[in-house]
Amino acid sequence: MKNPLMLMIPGPTPVPEQVLFASAKLPISHRSQAFRDLMADITANLKWLHQTQNDVLILASSGTGAMEAGIINFLSPGDRVLVGCNGKFGDRWAHVCEQFGLITSRITVPWGKPLDPEVFRQHLEADQDKQIKAVIVTHSETSTGILNDLETISRHIKAHGQALSIIDAVTSLGICPVPVDEWGLDVVVSASQKGYRMPPGLGFVCVSPQAWQAYEMARFPRFYLDLGKCRTDAATHTTPFTPPVNLFFALQVSLAMMKAEGLSSLFAHQQRLMQATRAAVRALELPLFVPDDSVASPAVTGIAPDRVAPETLRFKLQQQYGVVIAAGQDHMRGKLVRIGHLGYVCDRNILTTIAALEAALSTLDYPCQSGAGIQAAHRIFNGC
Ligand SMILES: *Cc1c(COP(=O)(O)O)cnc(C)c1O
């Protein structure tokens, strides 16, 4: 028998059956009352998830499409931006900025280390003539498993007074608190296949009133990703172009399920999954790529195995047990494996992954105490 694959990667993620079934319906017209009702419900729940009164707009795109929309709608060629880079996604933001001809200053930190809010403060305070138009921060850096201190950095951005905050919340929204209004975040980007418990295909951009002011001045050409068009049509609960209506059916159900659970319960669940994974990895004496618990992302855990080849371990897990974990990205390929624990993941997924990990390690002659990982995870799950 061929193993059914269990996705333990940071997107796409496991999806509830109810969400998939919801999408298996006949498409409806996006100019119908049924669609307007659907979109009104979705929009209200998106605001709930973002803890905001701001607009939350929906794009038919992956997260990167939403990133691009977050740049071209609010900036102009030659504008100066500050980008936090401590992993693949911070780097991607900087690349997008450069492609569009923005003057891009990176605040670079080695992969696996958190961004230092103090450095952001210094750059922003030194900018007396307000040349910095936006500061871009990846909240949860999926490539390494770091959770950056967005709350503190966004305070420094607010103190600057002019710069917009453009935030990648792709693996933090729905996973840990991203209180958009409380932290005063201007542009917040996310994607359906991460914290939303949804298949891939939708991107989201949350836009503050200050960002809408910047939109009026922004001079990049834009058409499909023009968020102003989205806002105009969202006012009558529709979209400018044909949306993937079946994904909207799915989104309605996933948001309703999340809302029924409640934000604090969602976040607490993610904390447990992270803690159990980290406890198990430690018990197996595998090196955590981010050893400091206080900066660990609740979405993904990076492991940098030293006594076993990461890619061999990853293939073994997939081939023998059907457990799919992620590789390192860019220069960390072949040096890192990453366990995603976001989306519709429960204790069982973690226990299965750890058990498969232990089994794979033992067949690879890695010296560890069999059962130690499971026991450690079990202790977290049972609160002892
Ligand atoms: C997944 C992800 C993205 C978007 O990637 P897509 O493949 O374009 O959906 C952006 N930022 C982070 C931090 C991510 O994890």
Coordinates of C-alpha atoms in Angstrom, one line a residue, residues 70-344:
G70 CA 1.2 45.5 -0.9
I71 CA 4.1 47.3 -2.6
I72 CA 2.7 48.7 -5.8
N73 CA -0.4 50.2 -4.4
F74 CA 1.3 52.4 -1.8
L75 CA 4.7 53.4 -3.1
S76 CA 6.2 55.1 -6.1
P77 CA 9.4 54.5 -8.1
G78 CA 12.4 55.8 -6.3
D79 CA 10.8 55.7 -2.8
R80 CA 13.0 54.6 0.0
V81 CA 12.1 51.5 2.0
L82 CA 13.6 49.7 4.9
V83 CA 13.3 45.9 4.8
G84 CA 14.1 43.4 7.6
C85 CA 15.9 40.5 6.2
N86 CA 16.6 37.4 8.3
G87 CA 15.4 34.7 6.0
K88 CA 14.0 33.8 2.6
F89 CA 10.8 35.8 2.9
G90 CA 12.5 39.0 4.1
D91 CA 14.9 38.6 1.1
R92 CA 11.9 38.1 -1.2
W93 CA 10.3 41.3 -0.1
A94 CA 13.6 43.1 -0.8
H95 CA 13.8 41.5 -4.2
V96 CA 10.2 42.7 -5.0
C97 CA 11.1 46.2 -3.9
E98 CA 14.2 46.2 -6.1
Q99 CA 12.4 44.9 -9.1
F100 CA 10.1 47.9 -8.9
G101 CA 12.9 50.3 -8.6
L102 CA 12.5 51.2 -4.9
I103 CA 15.6 52.4 -3.0
T104 CA 15.9 49.4 -0.8
S105 CA 17.9 49.4 2.5
R106 CA 18.1 46.0 4.1
I107 CA 18.5 45.4 7.8
T108 CA 20.2 42.1 7.6
V109 CA 20.6 39.5 10.4
P110 CA 21.9 35.9 9.9
W111 CA 19.2 33.3 9.2
G112 CA 18.0 31.8 12.5
K113 CA 18.4 35.1 14.5
P114 CA 15.6 37.6 15.2
L115 CA 15.5 41.1 13.8
D116 CA 16.7 43.6 16.4
P117 CA 14.0 46.3 17.0
E118 CA 16.7 48.7 18.2
V119 CA 18.3 48.8 14.8
F120 CA 14.9 49.8 13.3
R121 CA 14.6 52.5 15.9
Q122 CA 18.0 53.9 15.0
H123 CA 17.4 54.0 11.3
L124 CA 14.0 55.6 11.7
E125 CA 15.2 58.2 14.2
A126 CA 18.1 59.1 11.9
D127 CA 15.6 59.8 9.1
Q128 CA 14.9 63.4 10.1
D129 CA 13.8 64.5 6.6
K130 CA 11.3 61.5 6.4
Q131 CA 12.7 59.8 3.3
I132 CA 11.7 56.3 4.5
K133 CA 8.3 55.7 3.0
A134 CA 7.7 52.1 4.3
V135 CA 9.2 49.6 6.6
I136 CA 8.7 46.0 5.7
V137 CA 8.8 43.3 8.3
T138 CA 8.2 39.5 8.0
H139 CA 6.5 38.6 11.3
S140 CA 7.0 34.9 11.3
E141 CA 10.0 34.0 9.1
T142 CA 8.9 30.7 7.7
S143 CA 12.3 29.8 6.2
T144 CA 13.9 29.6 9.7
G145 CA 11.2 29.4 12.3
I146 CA 11.8 32.8 13.8
L147 CA 9.0 35.0 15.2
N148 CA 10.2 38.6 14.9
D149 CA 9.2 41.2 17.6
L150 CA 6.6 42.9 15.4
E151 CA 5.0 44.7 18.3
T152 CA 8.1 46.6 19.3
I153 CA 9.2 47.3 15.7
S154 CA 5.7 48.7 14.8
R155 CA 6.0 51.0 17.8
H156 CA 9.2 52.5 16.3
I157 CA 7.5 52.8 12.9
K158 CA 4.6 54.7 14.5
A159 CA 7.1 57.0 16.2
H160 CA 8.6 57.9 12.8
G161 CA 5.2 59.4 11.9
Q162 CA 5.4 59.0 8.1
A163 CA 6.6 55.5 7.1
L164 CA 4.0 52.9 6.5
S165 CA 4.4 49.5 8.0
I166 CA 4.1 46.7 5.4
I167 CA 3.8 43.4 7.3
D168 CA 4.1 39.8 6.1
A169 CA 1.8 38.0 8.4
V170 CA 1.5 34.9 6.2
T171 CA 2.6 32.5 8.9
S172 CA 1.4 34.5 11.9
L173 CA -2.1 35.5 11.1
G174 CA -4.5 33.0 12.7
I175 CA -1.5 31.4 14.5
C176 CA -0.5 34.0 17.0
P177 CA -1.8 37.5 17.9
V178 CA -1.6 40.0 15.0
P179 CA -3.8 42.8 16.5
V180 CA -3.8 45.1 13.5
D181 CA -5.6 48.0 15.0
E182 CA -3.9 47.8 18.4
W183 CA -0.4 47.7 16.8
G184 CA -1.3 50.2 14.1
L185 CA -0.3 48.1 11.2
D186 CA -0.8 49.7 7.8
V187 CA -0.6 46.9 5.2
V188 CA -0.9 43.3 6.3
V189 CA -0.4 40.5 3.9
S190 CA -1.5 36.8 4.3
A191 CA -2.4 33.8 2.2
S192 CA -5.0 31.1 2.3
Q193 CA -2.8 28.0 2.5
K194 CA -1.1 29.0 5.7
G195 CA -3.0 30.0 8.9
Y196 CA -6.4 29.9 7.2
R197 CA -6.9 26.1 7.1
M198 CA -7.6 26.4 3.4
P199 CA -6.2 25.2 0.1
P200 CA -3.9 27.6 -1.7
G201 CA -5.3 30.2 -4.1
L202 CA -6.2 33.3 -2.1
G203 CA -4.1 36.2 -1.0
F204 CA -5.3 38.9 1.5
V205 CA -4.2 42.5 2.0
C206 CA -5.4 44.5 5.0
V207 CA -5.2 48.2 4.5
S208 CA -5.3 51.1 7.0
P209 CA -6.7 54.6 6.4
Q210 CA -3.1 55.9 6.4
A211 CA -2.2 53.4 3.7
W212 CA -5.2 54.5 1.6
Q213 CA -3.9 58.1 1.8
A214 CA -0.6 56.8 0.4
Y215 CA -2.5 54.9 -2.3
E216 CA -3.8 58.2 -3.7
M217 CA -0.2 59.4 -4.2
A218 CA 1.3 56.1 -5.4
R219 CA 2.5 56.0 -9.0
F220 CA 3.3 52.4 -10.0
P221 CA 1.2 51.1 -12.8
R222 CA -1.3 48.6 -11.5
F223 CA -4.3 46.9 -13.0
Y224 CA -5.2 43.3 -11.8
L225 CA -3.6 44.0 -8.4
D226 CA -5.2 47.5 -8.0
L227 CA -6.5 47.4 -4.4
G228 CA -8.6 50.6 -5.0
K229 CA -10.7 48.6 -7.5
C230 CA -11.1 45.8 -4.9
R231 CA -12.2 48.4 -2.3
T232 CA -14.7 50.0 -4.6
D233 CA -16.3 46.6 -5.4
A234 CA -16.0 45.3 -1.9
A235 CA -18.4 48.2 -0.9
T236 CA -21.1 46.3 -2.7
H237 CA -19.8 42.9 -1.7
T238 CA -18.3 41.8 -4.9
T239 CA -14.9 41.7 -6.6
P240 CA -13.6 43.5 -9.8
F241 CA -12.7 40.3 -11.6
T242 CA -14.1 36.7 -11.5
P243 CA -13.1 35.4 -8.1
P244 CA -12.4 31.7 -7.4
V245 CA -16.0 31.3 -6.0
N246 CA -15.4 27.8 -4.9
L247 CA -12.5 28.9 -2.7
F248 CA -14.8 31.5 -1.3
F249 CA -17.2 28.8 -0.3
A250 CA -14.3 27.1 1.5
L251 CA -13.2 30.3 3.1
Q252 CA -16.6 30.9 4.5
V253 CA -16.6 27.6 6.3
S254 CA -13.0 27.8 7.5
L255 CA -13.5 31.3 9.0
A256 CA -16.7 30.2 10.7
M257 CA -14.9 27.2 12.2
M258 CA -12.1 29.4 13.4
K259 CA -14.5 32.0 14.9
A260 CA -16.4 29.3 16.7
E261 CA -13.1 28.2 18.3
G262 CA -12.1 31.8 19.2
L263 CA -8.8 33.6 18.8
S264 CA -7.3 32.8 22.2
S265 CA -8.1 29.1 21.8
L266 CA -6.6 29.1 18.3
F267 CA -3.4 30.7 19.5
A268 CA -3.2 28.5 22.6
H269 CA -3.5 25.4 20.4
Q270 CA -0.6 26.6 18.2
Q271 CA 1.5 27.2 21.2
R272 CA 1.0 23.7 22.4
L273 CA 1.9 22.2 19.0
M274 CA 5.1 24.3 18.9
Q275 CA 6.0 23.4 22.5
A276 CA 5.4 19.7 22.0
T277 CA 7.4 19.7 18.8
R278 CA 10.3 21.6 20.4
A279 CA 10.3 19.4 23.5
A280 CA 10.4 16.2 21.3
V281 CA 13.2 17.6 19.2
R282 CA 15.2 18.4 22.3
A283 CA 14.6 15.0 23.8
L284 CA 15.9 13.4 20.6
E285 CA 19.0 15.5 21.0
L286 CA 18.5 17.1 17.6
P287 CA 19.7 20.7 17.4
L288 CA 16.8 23.2 17.1
F289 CA 17.7 25.8 14.5
V290 CA 16.2 28.5 16.8
P291 CA 17.2 27.3 20.3
D292 CA 15.7 30.4 22.0
D293 CA 12.0 29.6 22.9
S294 CA 11.2 33.3 23.2
V295 CA 11.7 34.0 19.5
A296 CA 10.4 30.7 18.1
S297 CA 7.6 30.8 15.5
P298 CA 4.4 28.9 16.5
A299 CA 4.0 28.0 12.8
V300 CA 7.2 26.1 12.0
T301 CA 10.2 24.4 13.7
G302 CA 13.5 24.2 12.1
I303 CA 15.9 21.4 12.9
A304 CA 19.6 21.4 11.9
P305 CA 20.6 17.8 12.3
D306 CA 24.4 17.3 12.7
R307 CA 24.8 13.5 12.9
V308 CA 22.4 12.6 10.1
A309 CA 22.0 14.1 6.6
P310 CA 18.9 16.3 6.7
E311 CA 17.8 15.3 3.2
T312 CA 18.2 11.6 3.9
L313 CA 16.1 12.1 7.0
R314 CA 13.4 14.0 5.1
F315 CA 13.2 11.4 2.3
K316 CA 13.0 8.6 4.8
L317 CA 10.1 10.2 6.6
Q318 CA 8.2 10.7 3.3
Q319 CA 9.0 7.4 1.6
Q320 CA 8.5 5.1 4.5
Y321 CA 5.9 6.9 6.6
G322 CA 4.2 9.4 4.3
V323 CA 5.1 12.3 6.6
V324 CA 6.1 15.2 4.4
I325 CA 8.3 17.8 6.1
A326 CA 10.1 20.7 4.4
A327 CA 13.7 21.2 3.4
G328 CA 15.8 24.2 4.1
Q329 CA 15.6 27.0 1.5
D330 CA 18.3 28.7 -0.5
H331 CA 21.7 28.4 1.2
M332 CA 20.1 26.3 4.0
R333 CA 19.0 23.6 1.6
G334 CA 20.6 20.3 2.7
K335 CA 21.3 21.8 6.1
L336 CA 17.9 22.1 7.6
V337 CA 14.6 20.4 7.8
R338 CA 11.4 22.2 8.9
I339 CA 8.3 20.8 10.5
G340 CA 5.2 22.9 9.8
H341 CA 2.6 22.8 12.5
L342 CA 0.1 25.4 11.2
G343 CA -3.2 24.9 9.5
Y344 CA -5.6 22.1 10.5

